[in-house]
Amino acid sequence: MRQNRERYLIMETVLSGIRPTGNLHIGNYFGAVKNFIKMQEEHNCFFFIADFHSLTTHPIPGDLHGHVKTVLAEYLATGLDPEKATIYVQSDVPEIPEMYLLFNMNAYIGELERTTTFKEKIRKQPDNVNAGLLTYPVLMATDILIHKANKVPVGKDQEQNLEMARKFAKRFNHMYNTDLFPEPSAYNFGEELVKIPGLDGSGKMGKSEGNAIYLVDAPKEIEKKVMRAVTDSGPTAKNQDKPEAIQNLFTLLKVVSSTDTYNYFDEKYNNCEIRYGDLKKQLTKDIIAFTNPFREKILEISANDAYLHKVVTQGAEKARESASKTLKEVRNVIGFRKF
Ligand code: AMP
């Protein structure tokens, strides 16, 4: 234990989370979880289930509880290891809402209103533009900074929110003349952040967009979804740019298939010989080969309530230890009562 602690002191800290709004899909996997698994080997990692964040879209309570359990089981099934990383549920850490309140005092309405994710959400849920939605980047910054994380493995959609976290860290440090917080950055092992598209022709794959392939999907379901994916009537000239819907299928091919397979279909496309039916069959086969081992594990772990309980109880304890240390420092710097 002591040795572990010393190891952590010299390791960089990593934090990331996923909202419990449904099953994990292959976008979550390639955009986030794949990196979590690699990073837990060499970093002090905190991976959490962002249940406070999911309230910004008002799920019903039964859903929330069920989805927290689902994401936890799926985290573990994909390879997150509670012995290597701290795995916890956001609402199990009361230090988070307190620090969120403090950070809200340093966040300006104008900058929050300008974030792309906020504008997108307003468009999607015009009848539910709640204050939590506006201050989402503040809560996200809190999640990161409460553990003084340096690296945040996220998908491309979170790039701007990460910029906000950096801004809040810098602002706090400047305001209180301290160097308490590091400036965290989005991380993908030096590569471009990933955006996995949906099967509906445009935009990203999302848990509640109806365009996702879930890690837990049965082979038949995957086949149905891929076969229904949007295509067009085919290229009309050689080496023509791929329209978005077609590019999306190639992006999926790139992450689940071999390079040879990708090149084969790319060449067919460039020579105007592509048959989308063949491409979809291959894509189906490769997605199933990729997700099936996860699926079996998910089903097994989901049935083990005692194990799930043990993991989050232990995770909450470790997360609170780290969070309360930072919160104490923050309270001290701000200057709350000391007598
Ligand atoms: P969410 O499902 O929105 O809670 O996102 C959880 C994590 O998955 C975040 O790091 C996102 O950036 C990432 N993510 C979600 N959807 C995608 C996608 N379609 N492509 C790449 N990354 C994604």
mmCIF file of C-alpha atoms and ligand atoms in Angstrom:
data_model
loop_
_atom_site.group_PDB
_atom_site.id
_atom_site.type_symbol
_atom_site.label_atom_id
_atom_site.label_comp_id
_atom_site.label_asym_id
_atom_site.label_seq_id
_atom_site.Cartn_x
_atom_site.Cartn_y
_atom_site.Cartn_z
ATOM 1 C CA MET A 1 0.000 0.000 0.000
ATOM 2 C CA ARG A 2 2.739 2.428 1.043
ATOM 3 C CA GLN A 3 4.746 1.491 -2.038
ATOM 4 C CA ASN A 4 1.657 2.124 -4.148
ATOM 5 C CA ARG A 5 1.234 5.535 -2.618
ATOM 6 C CA GLU A 6 4.829 6.460 -3.367
ATOM 7 C CA ARG A 7 4.384 5.292 -6.919
ATOM 8 C CA TYR A 8 1.360 7.589 -7.262
ATOM 9 C CA LEU A 9 3.309 10.563 -6.052
ATOM 10 C CA ILE A 10 5.567 10.483 -9.085
ATOM 11 C CA MET A 11 2.930 9.382 -11.581
ATOM 12 C CA GLU A 12 0.741 11.759 -13.495
ATOM 13 C CA THR A 13 -2.915 11.787 -12.554
ATOM 14 C CA VAL A 14 -5.597 10.862 -15.056
ATOM 15 C CA LEU A 15 -9.321 11.407 -14.771
ATOM 16 C CA SER A 16 -12.265 10.671 -16.995
ATOM 17 C CA GLY A 17 -15.908 9.739 -16.683
ATOM 18 C CA ILE A 18 -18.950 8.589 -18.577
ATOM 19 C CA ARG A 19 -22.550 9.608 -17.962
ATOM 20 C CA PRO A 20 -24.897 6.782 -16.962
ATOM 21 C CA THR A 21 -27.418 7.529 -19.678
ATOM 22 C CA GLY A 22 -27.394 4.112 -21.331
ATOM 23 C CA ASN A 23 -25.143 1.289 -22.434
ATOM 24 C CA LEU A 24 -21.608 1.980 -23.616
ATOM 25 C CA HIS A 25 -21.265 2.061 -27.382
ATOM 26 C CA ILE A 26 -18.268 1.688 -29.628
ATOM 27 C CA GLY A 27 -17.866 5.484 -29.714
ATOM 28 C CA ASN A 28 -17.378 5.487 -25.931
ATOM 29 C CA TYR A 29 -14.949 2.626 -26.311
ATOM 30 C CA PHE A 30 -12.698 4.131 -28.978
ATOM 31 C CA GLY A 31 -13.099 7.734 -27.775
ATOM 32 C CA ALA A 32 -12.502 7.063 -24.112
ATOM 33 C CA VAL A 33 -12.433 3.582 -22.541
ATOM 34 C CA LYS A 34 -9.684 2.172 -24.756
ATOM 35 C CA ASN A 35 -7.349 4.844 -23.431
ATOM 36 C CA PHE A 36 -8.512 4.320 -19.838
ATOM 37 C CA ILE A 37 -7.349 0.724 -20.075
ATOM 38 C CA LYS A 38 -3.934 1.648 -21.409
ATOM 39 C CA MET A 39 -3.460 4.495 -18.958
ATOM 40 C CA GLN A 40 -4.296 2.553 -15.808
ATOM 41 C CA GLU A 41 -1.005 0.698 -16.214
ATOM 42 C CA GLU A 42 1.194 3.760 -15.829
ATOM 43 C CA HIS A 43 -0.800 6.517 -14.225
ATOM 44 C CA ASN A 44 -2.685 7.335 -11.071
ATOM 45 C CA CYS A 45 -6.136 6.925 -12.612
ATOM 46 C CA PHE A 46 -9.599 8.010 -11.516
ATOM 47 C CA PHE A 47 -12.494 6.756 -13.630
ATOM 48 C CA PHE A 48 -15.987 7.613 -12.571
ATOM 49 C CA ILE A 49 -19.634 7.321 -13.455
ATOM 50 C CA ALA A 50 -20.971 10.828 -13.933
ATOM 51 C CA ASP A 51 -24.432 10.514 -12.404
ATOM 52 C CA PHE A 52 -24.705 14.194 -11.372
ATOM 53 C CA HIS A 53 -24.008 15.149 -14.995
ATOM 54 C CA SER A 54 -26.744 12.862 -16.245
ATOM 55 C CA LEU A 55 -29.354 14.791 -14.211
ATOM 56 C CA THR A 56 -29.011 17.638 -16.701
ATOM 57 C CA THR A 57 -31.183 15.528 -18.985
ATOM 58 C CA HIS A 58 -33.598 14.371 -16.217
ATOM 59 C CA PRO A 59 -33.627 10.590 -16.412
ATOM 60 C CA ILE A 60 -36.252 8.826 -14.319
ATOM 61 C CA PRO A 61 -34.853 7.438 -11.031
ATOM 62 C CA GLY A 62 -35.200 3.766 -12.016
ATOM 63 C CA ASP A 63 -33.172 4.461 -15.126
ATOM 64 C CA LEU A 64 -30.475 6.291 -13.240
ATOM 65 C CA HIS A 65 -29.867 3.492 -10.781
ATOM 66 C CA GLY A 66 -29.927 0.851 -13.489
ATOM 67 C CA HIS A 67 -27.647 2.787 -15.789
ATOM 68 C CA VAL A 68 -25.039 3.418 -13.077
ATOM 69 C CA LYS A 69 -24.863 -0.320 -12.572
ATOM 70 C CA THR A 70 -24.700 -0.886 -16.324
ATOM 71 C CA VAL A 71 -21.807 1.505 -16.906
ATOM 72 C CA LEU A 72 -19.943 0.068 -13.926
ATOM 73 C CA ALA A 73 -20.330 -3.502 -15.216
ATOM 74 C CA GLU A 74 -19.298 -2.358 -18.680
ATOM 75 C CA TYR A 75 -16.248 -0.498 -17.354
ATOM 76 C CA LEU A 76 -15.118 -3.686 -15.621
ATOM 77 C CA ALA A 77 -15.959 -5.936 -18.556
ATOM 78 C CA THR A 78 -13.870 -3.868 -20.951
ATOM 79 C CA GLY A 79 -10.836 -4.167 -18.693
ATOM 80 C CA LEU A 80 -10.843 -1.403 -16.095
ATOM 81 C CA ASP A 81 -9.173 -2.866 -13.047
ATOM 82 C CA PRO A 82 -10.196 -1.639 -9.572
ATOM 83 C CA GLU A 83 -6.798 -2.728 -8.252
ATOM 84 C CA LYS A 84 -5.048 -0.380 -10.690
ATOM 85 C CA ALA A 85 -7.496 2.521 -10.986
ATOM 86 C CA THR A 86 -9.928 4.249 -8.650
ATOM 87 C CA ILE A 87 -13.396 3.504 -10.016
ATOM 88 C CA TYR A 88 -16.220 5.414 -8.363
ATOM 89 C CA VAL A 89 -19.661 6.942 -8.683
ATOM 90 C CA GLN A 90 -19.662 10.758 -8.750
ATOM 91 C CA SER A 91 -22.546 11.148 -6.256
ATOM 92 C CA ASP A 92 -20.647 9.033 -3.695
ATOM 93 C CA VAL A 93 -18.193 11.913 -3.267
ATOM 94 C CA PRO A 94 -19.838 14.847 -1.417
ATOM 95 C CA GLU A 95 -16.672 16.934 -1.792
ATOM 96 C CA ILE A 96 -17.545 17.313 -5.496
ATOM 97 C CA PRO A 97 -20.749 19.386 -5.049
ATOM 98 C CA GLU A 98 -19.002 21.614 -2.527
ATOM 99 C CA MET A 99 -16.112 22.360 -4.841
ATOM 100 C CA TYR A 100 -18.547 22.815 -7.740
ATOM 101 C CA LEU A 101 -20.272 25.552 -5.728
ATOM 102 C CA LEU A 102 -16.945 27.285 -5.138
ATOM 103 C CA PHE A 103 -15.936 27.089 -8.810
ATOM 104 C CA ASN A 104 -19.310 28.453 -9.885
ATOM 105 C CA MET A 105 -18.309 31.749 -8.258
ATOM 106 C CA ASN A 106 -15.458 32.050 -10.772
ATOM 107 C CA ALA A 107 -17.361 31.052 -13.893
ATOM 108 C CA TYR A 108 -19.040 33.710 -16.002
ATOM 109 C CA ILE A 109 -22.477 33.331 -17.557
ATOM 110 C CA GLY A 110 -21.273 34.671 -20.924
ATOM 111 C CA GLU A 111 -18.528 32.103 -21.383
ATOM 112 C CA LEU A 112 -20.811 29.273 -20.274
ATOM 113 C CA GLU A 113 -23.499 30.335 -22.728
ATOM 114 C CA ARG A 114 -20.989 30.299 -25.558
ATOM 115 C CA THR A 115 -19.915 26.639 -25.175
ATOM 116 C CA THR A 116 -20.850 24.433 -28.087
ATOM 117 C CA THR A 117 -22.154 21.599 -25.902
ATOM 118 C CA PHE A 118 -24.556 24.014 -24.186
ATOM 119 C CA LYS A 119 -25.818 25.370 -27.498
ATOM 120 C CA GLU A 120 -26.293 21.818 -28.789
ATOM 121 C CA LYS A 121 -28.210 20.786 -25.681
ATOM 122 C CA ILE A 122 -30.508 23.815 -25.912
ATOM 123 C CA ARG A 123 -31.345 22.762 -29.422
ATOM 124 C CA LYS A 124 -32.004 19.184 -28.359
ATOM 125 C CA GLN A 125 -34.021 19.912 -25.212
ATOM 126 C CA PRO A 126 -35.553 23.388 -25.553
ATOM 127 C CA ASP A 127 -38.068 22.624 -22.779
ATOM 128 C CA ASN A 128 -35.394 21.724 -20.274
ATOM 129 C CA VAL A 129 -32.697 24.389 -20.353
ATOM 130 C CA ASN A 130 -31.813 23.976 -16.679
ATOM 131 C CA ALA A 131 -29.030 25.753 -14.783
ATOM 132 C CA GLY A 132 -27.101 22.472 -14.471
ATOM 133 C CA LEU A 133 -26.861 22.332 -18.229
ATOM 134 C CA LEU A 134 -25.319 25.802 -18.317
ATOM 135 C CA THR A 135 -22.796 24.996 -15.596
ATOM 136 C CA TYR A 136 -21.911 21.564 -16.954
ATOM 137 C CA PRO A 137 -18.326 22.705 -17.761
ATOM 138 C CA VAL A 138 -17.934 23.904 -14.144
ATOM 139 C CA LEU A 139 -18.884 20.488 -12.789
ATOM 140 C CA MET A 140 -16.602 18.862 -15.324
ATOM 141 C CA ALA A 141 -13.718 21.125 -14.286
ATOM 142 C CA THR A 142 -14.452 20.212 -10.666
ATOM 143 C CA ASP A 143 -14.325 16.497 -11.478
ATOM 144 C CA ILE A 144 -10.889 16.945 -12.993
ATOM 145 C CA LEU A 145 -9.350 19.479 -10.652
ATOM 146 C CA ILE A 146 -10.533 17.891 -7.419
ATOM 147 C CA HIS A 147 -7.964 15.163 -8.089
ATOM 148 C CA LYS A 148 -5.494 17.615 -9.681
ATOM 149 C CA ALA A 149 -5.562 15.529 -12.841
ATOM 150 C CA ASN A 150 -3.142 16.425 -15.650
ATOM 151 C CA LYS A 151 -4.472 14.179 -18.387
ATOM 152 C CA VAL A 152 -8.058 13.623 -19.429
ATOM 153 C CA PRO A 153 -8.742 10.897 -22.001
ATOM 154 C CA VAL A 154 -11.909 12.027 -23.792
ATOM 155 C CA GLY A 155 -13.398 12.038 -27.268
ATOM 156 C CA LYS A 156 -13.305 15.042 -29.604
ATOM 157 C CA ASP A 157 -16.719 16.273 -28.413
ATOM 158 C CA GLN A 158 -15.192 17.218 -25.046
ATOM 159 C CA GLU A 159 -12.310 19.330 -26.360
ATOM 160 C CA GLN A 160 -13.949 22.670 -25.599
ATOM 161 C CA ASN A 161 -15.062 21.631 -22.117
ATOM 162 C CA LEU A 162 -11.450 20.733 -21.411
ATOM 163 C CA GLU A 163 -10.395 24.207 -22.488
ATOM 164 C CA MET A 164 -12.874 25.580 -19.964
ATOM 165 C CA ALA A 165 -11.358 23.381 -17.234
ATOM 166 C CA ARG A 166 -7.942 24.808 -18.056
ATOM 167 C CA LYS A 167 -9.340 28.309 -17.954
ATOM 168 C CA PHE A 168 -10.974 27.746 -14.532
ATOM 169 C CA ALA A 169 -7.760 26.241 -13.138
ATOM 170 C CA LYS A 170 -5.707 29.201 -14.358
ATOM 171 C CA ARG A 171 -8.275 31.701 -13.149
ATOM 172 C CA PHE A 172 -8.404 30.179 -9.676
ATOM 173 C CA ASN A 173 -4.612 30.064 -9.419
ATOM 174 C CA HIS A 174 -4.365 33.670 -10.555
ATOM 175 C CA MET A 175 -7.209 34.956 -8.385
ATOM 176 C CA TYR A 176 -5.802 33.433 -5.207
ATOM 177 C CA ASN A 177 -2.174 33.754 -6.152
ATOM 178 C CA THR A 178 -1.516 30.043 -5.837
ATOM 179 C CA ASP A 179 -0.311 27.165 -7.977
ATOM 180 C CA LEU A 180 -2.764 24.690 -6.527
ATOM 181 C CA PHE A 181 -4.133 23.421 -9.812
ATOM 182 C CA PRO A 182 -2.346 21.938 -12.813
ATOM 183 C CA GLU A 183 -3.702 22.778 -16.262
ATOM 184 C CA PRO A 184 -5.285 19.563 -17.502
ATOM 185 C CA SER A 185 -5.275 18.567 -21.144
ATOM 186 C CA ALA A 186 -7.282 16.192 -23.320
ATOM 187 C CA TYR A 187 -5.279 13.105 -24.043
ATOM 188 C CA ASN A 188 -5.097 10.465 -26.738
ATOM 189 C CA PHE A 189 -1.508 9.208 -26.691
ATOM 190 C CA GLY A 190 -0.345 12.022 -28.934
ATOM 191 C CA GLU A 191 -2.938 11.291 -31.602
ATOM 192 C CA GLU A 192 -5.944 13.311 -32.762
ATOM 193 C CA LEU A 193 -8.980 12.959 -30.510
ATOM 194 C CA VAL A 194 -11.416 10.377 -31.821
ATOM 195 C CA LYS A 195 -14.942 10.927 -33.091
ATOM 196 C CA ILE A 196 -16.852 7.782 -33.940
ATOM 197 C CA PRO A 197 -19.835 8.516 -36.189
ATOM 198 C CA GLY A 198 -23.309 7.053 -35.882
ATOM 199 C CA LEU A 199 -24.996 4.818 -38.428
ATOM 200 C CA ASP A 200 -27.555 7.418 -39.448
ATOM 201 C CA GLY A 201 -25.395 9.228 -41.967
ATOM 202 C CA SER A 202 -24.353 12.262 -39.969
ATOM 203 C CA GLY A 203 -23.009 13.323 -36.586
ATOM 204 C CA LYS A 204 -21.423 11.342 -33.797
ATOM 205 C CA MET A 205 -22.531 8.090 -32.274
ATOM 206 C CA GLY A 206 -24.402 8.850 -29.049
ATOM 207 C CA LYS A 207 -26.080 6.818 -26.318
ATOM 208 C CA SER A 208 -29.471 8.344 -26.871
ATOM 209 C CA GLU A 209 -29.329 9.231 -30.577
ATOM 210 C CA GLY A 210 -30.695 5.894 -31.793
ATOM 211 C CA ASN A 211 -27.592 5.535 -33.997
ATOM 212 C CA ALA A 212 -25.287 3.496 -31.773
ATOM 213 C CA ILE A 213 -23.818 0.020 -31.684
ATOM 214 C CA TYR A 214 -23.581 -1.010 -28.049
ATOM 215 C CA LEU A 215 -20.877 -3.269 -26.679
ATOM 216 C CA VAL A 216 -23.635 -5.477 -25.282
ATOM 217 C CA ASP A 217 -25.581 -5.785 -28.566
ATOM 218 C CA ALA A 218 -26.262 -9.353 -29.709
ATOM 219 C CA PRO A 219 -24.794 -10.324 -33.122
ATOM 220 C CA LYS A 220 -28.230 -10.290 -34.787
ATOM 221 C CA GLU A 221 -28.877 -6.778 -33.515
ATOM 222 C CA ILE A 222 -25.524 -5.565 -34.823
ATOM 223 C CA GLU A 223 -26.219 -7.098 -38.214
ATOM 224 C CA LYS A 224 -29.606 -5.375 -38.378
ATOM 225 C CA LYS A 225 -28.133 -2.004 -37.431
ATOM 226 C CA VAL A 226 -25.229 -2.116 -39.885
ATOM 227 C CA MET A 227 -27.390 -3.345 -42.746
ATOM 228 C CA ARG A 228 -29.758 -0.418 -42.170
ATOM 229 C CA ALA A 229 -26.940 2.177 -42.117
ATOM 230 C CA VAL A 230 -27.382 5.073 -44.527
ATOM 231 C CA THR A 231 -25.504 4.849 -47.861
ATOM 232 C CA ASP A 232 -25.964 6.382 -51.322
ATOM 233 C CA SER A 233 -26.101 5.140 -54.892
ATOM 234 C CA GLY A 234 -22.301 4.879 -55.151
ATOM 235 C CA PRO A 235 -19.449 6.979 -56.534
ATOM 236 C CA THR A 236 -19.829 8.307 -60.070
ATOM 237 C CA ALA A 237 -16.183 9.220 -60.719
ATOM 238 C CA LYS A 238 -12.859 7.693 -59.734
ATOM 239 C CA ASN A 239 -11.170 8.915 -56.522
ATOM 240 C CA GLN A 240 -14.200 10.977 -55.640
ATOM 241 C CA ASP A 241 -14.425 12.366 -52.066
ATOM 242 C CA LYS A 242 -16.637 10.244 -49.864
ATOM 243 C CA PRO A 243 -19.860 11.871 -48.735
ATOM 244 C CA GLU A 244 -20.349 11.944 -44.931
ATOM 245 C CA ALA A 245 -22.532 8.827 -44.655
ATOM 246 C CA ILE A 246 -20.001 6.746 -46.597
ATOM 247 C CA GLN A 247 -17.012 8.247 -44.829
ATOM 248 C CA ASN A 248 -18.698 7.229 -41.574
ATOM 249 C CA LEU A 249 -18.784 3.577 -42.618
ATOM 250 C CA PHE A 250 -15.098 3.775 -43.531
ATOM 251 C CA THR A 251 -14.314 5.373 -40.157
ATOM 252 C CA LEU A 252 -15.975 2.412 -38.446
ATOM 253 C CA LEU A 253 -14.094 0.016 -40.708
ATOM 254 C CA LYS A 254 -10.859 1.731 -39.755
ATOM 255 C CA VAL A 255 -11.325 1.101 -36.033
ATOM 256 C CA VAL A 256 -12.636 -2.475 -36.085
ATOM 257 C CA SER A 257 -11.174 -4.070 -39.237
ATOM 258 C CA SER A 258 -7.648 -4.862 -40.404
ATOM 259 C CA THR A 259 -5.686 -2.380 -42.514
ATOM 260 C CA ASP A 260 -5.898 -4.793 -45.458
ATOM 261 C CA THR A 261 -9.678 -4.892 -45.237
ATOM 262 C CA TYR A 262 -9.869 -1.120 -45.042
ATOM 263 C CA ASN A 263 -7.536 -0.683 -48.011
ATOM 264 C CA TYR A 264 -9.465 -3.266 -50.039
ATOM 265 C CA PHE A 265 -12.761 -1.376 -49.735
ATOM 266 C CA ASP A 266 -11.085 1.997 -50.112
ATOM 267 C CA GLU A 267 -9.598 0.858 -53.416
ATOM 268 C CA LYS A 268 -12.955 -0.519 -54.543
ATOM 269 C CA TYR A 269 -14.537 2.825 -53.743
ATOM 270 C CA ASN A 270 -11.846 4.771 -55.561
ATOM 271 C CA ASN A 271 -12.310 2.548 -58.631
ATOM 272 C CA CYS A 272 -16.107 2.916 -58.522
ATOM 273 C CA GLU A 273 -16.431 -0.829 -57.936
ATOM 274 C CA ILE A 274 -17.720 -0.697 -54.397
ATOM 275 C CA ARG A 275 -20.678 -2.820 -53.337
ATOM 276 C CA TYR A 276 -21.997 -1.387 -50.105
ATOM 277 C CA GLY A 277 -23.673 -4.713 -49.280
ATOM 278 C CA ASP A 278 -20.241 -6.400 -49.187
ATOM 279 C CA LEU A 279 -18.762 -3.609 -47.132
ATOM 280 C CA LYS A 280 -21.613 -3.832 -44.633
ATOM 281 C CA LYS A 281 -21.275 -7.611 -44.348
ATOM 282 C CA GLN A 282 -17.574 -7.295 -43.590
ATOM 283 C CA LEU A 283 -18.181 -4.457 -41.156
ATOM 284 C CA THR A 284 -20.843 -6.514 -39.351
ATOM 285 C CA LYS A 285 -18.484 -9.458 -39.059
ATOM 286 C CA ASP A 286 -15.636 -7.340 -37.714
ATOM 287 C CA ILE A 287 -17.802 -5.437 -35.233
ATOM 288 C CA ILE A 288 -19.203 -8.706 -33.875
ATOM 289 C CA ALA A 289 -15.710 -10.202 -33.542
ATOM 290 C CA PHE A 290 -14.697 -7.086 -31.649
ATOM 291 C CA THR A 291 -17.709 -6.726 -29.301
ATOM 292 C CA ASN A 292 -18.595 -10.359 -28.580
ATOM 293 C CA PRO A 293 -15.956 -11.034 -25.900
ATOM 294 C CA PHE A 294 -17.087 -7.831 -24.130
ATOM 295 C CA ARG A 295 -20.706 -8.858 -24.360
ATOM 296 C CA GLU A 296 -20.121 -12.169 -22.614
ATOM 297 C CA LYS A 297 -18.149 -10.491 -19.848
ATOM 298 C CA ILE A 298 -20.766 -7.760 -19.385
ATOM 299 C CA LEU A 299 -23.498 -10.343 -18.873
ATOM 300 C CA GLU A 300 -21.372 -12.235 -16.368
ATOM 301 C CA ILE A 301 -20.316 -9.183 -14.308
ATOM 302 C CA SER A 302 -23.793 -7.587 -14.322
ATOM 303 C CA ALA A 303 -25.107 -10.609 -12.452
ATOM 304 C CA ASN A 304 -22.554 -10.211 -9.650
ATOM 305 C CA ASP A 305 -24.031 -7.528 -7.375
ATOM 306 C CA ALA A 306 -21.672 -8.297 -4.495
ATOM 307 C CA TYR A 307 -18.623 -7.627 -6.669
ATOM 308 C CA LEU A 308 -20.076 -4.420 -8.111
ATOM 309 C CA HIS A 309 -20.877 -3.176 -4.619
ATOM 310 C CA LYS A 310 -17.365 -3.942 -3.408
ATOM 311 C CA VAL A 311 -15.762 -2.105 -6.328
ATOM 312 C CA VAL A 312 -17.692 1.139 -5.859
ATOM 313 C CA THR A 313 -17.441 1.125 -2.088
ATOM 314 C CA GLN A 314 -13.681 0.795 -2.276
ATOM 315 C CA GLY A 315 -13.586 3.357 -5.128
ATOM 316 C CA ALA A 316 -15.613 5.926 -3.179
ATOM 317 C CA GLU A 317 -13.239 5.665 -0.250
ATOM 318 C CA LYS A 318 -10.173 6.251 -2.408
ATOM 319 C CA ALA A 319 -11.816 9.071 -4.388
ATOM 320 C CA ARG A 320 -12.926 10.828 -1.196
ATOM 321 C CA GLU A 321 -9.452 10.606 0.261
ATOM 322 C CA SER A 322 -8.037 12.446 -2.746
ATOM 323 C CA ALA A 323 -10.957 14.893 -3.126
ATOM 324 C CA SER A 324 -11.086 15.923 0.523
ATOM 325 C CA LYS A 325 -7.378 16.698 0.482
ATOM 326 C CA THR A 326 -7.812 19.116 -2.441
ATOM 327 C CA LEU A 327 -10.991 20.635 -1.020
ATOM 328 C CA LYS A 328 -9.219 21.359 2.248
ATOM 329 C CA GLU A 329 -6.496 23.189 0.339
ATOM 330 C CA VAL A 330 -9.077 25.114 -1.685
ATOM 331 C CA ARG A 331 -10.990 26.178 1.434
ATOM 332 C CA ASN A 332 -7.756 27.258 3.002
ATOM 333 C CA VAL A 333 -6.706 29.312 -0.019
ATOM 334 C CA ILE A 334 -10.115 30.982 -0.320
ATOM 335 C CA GLY A 335 -9.890 31.872 3.352
ATOM 336 C CA PHE A 336 -12.873 30.323 5.093
ATOM 337 C CA ARG A 337 -13.021 30.370 8.875
ATOM 338 C CA LYS A 338 -9.838 29.086 10.451
ATOM 339 C CA PHE A 339 -10.497 29.846 14.103
HETATM 340 P P1 AMP B 1 -20.837 10.362 -22.874
HETATM 341 O O1 AMP B 1 -21.382 9.089 -23.460
HETATM 342 O O2 AMP B 1 -21.317 11.566 -23.618
HETATM 343 O O3 AMP B 1 -20.967 10.439 -21.397
HETATM 344 O O4 AMP B 1 -19.275 10.351 -23.186
HETATM 345 C C1 AMP B 1 -18.349 9.583 -22.451
HETATM 346 C C2 AMP B 1 -16.994 9.602 -23.132
HETATM 347 O O5 AMP B 1 -17.078 8.969 -24.417
HETATM 348 C C3 AMP B 1 -16.450 11.013 -23.395
HETATM 349 O O6 AMP B 1 -15.041 10.976 -23.217
HETATM 350 C C4 AMP B 1 -16.771 11.265 -24.846
HETATM 351 O O7 AMP B 1 -15.861 12.155 -25.439
HETATM 352 C C5 AMP B 1 -16.629 9.862 -25.432
HETATM 353 N N1 AMP B 1 -17.527 9.699 -26.605
HETATM 354 C C6 AMP B 1 -18.886 9.696 -26.589
HETATM 355 N N2 AMP B 1 -19.371 9.520 -27.854
HETATM 356 C C7 AMP B 1 -18.278 9.413 -28.653
HETATM 357 C C8 AMP B 1 -18.103 9.210 -30.054
HETATM 358 N N3 AMP B 1 -19.139 9.062 -30.873
HETATM 359 N N4 AMP B 1 -16.833 9.154 -30.558
HETATM 360 C C9 AMP B 1 -15.763 9.288 -29.733
HETATM 361 N N5 AMP B 1 -15.868 9.483 -28.405
HETATM 362 C C10 AMP B 1 -17.094 9.534 -27.857
#
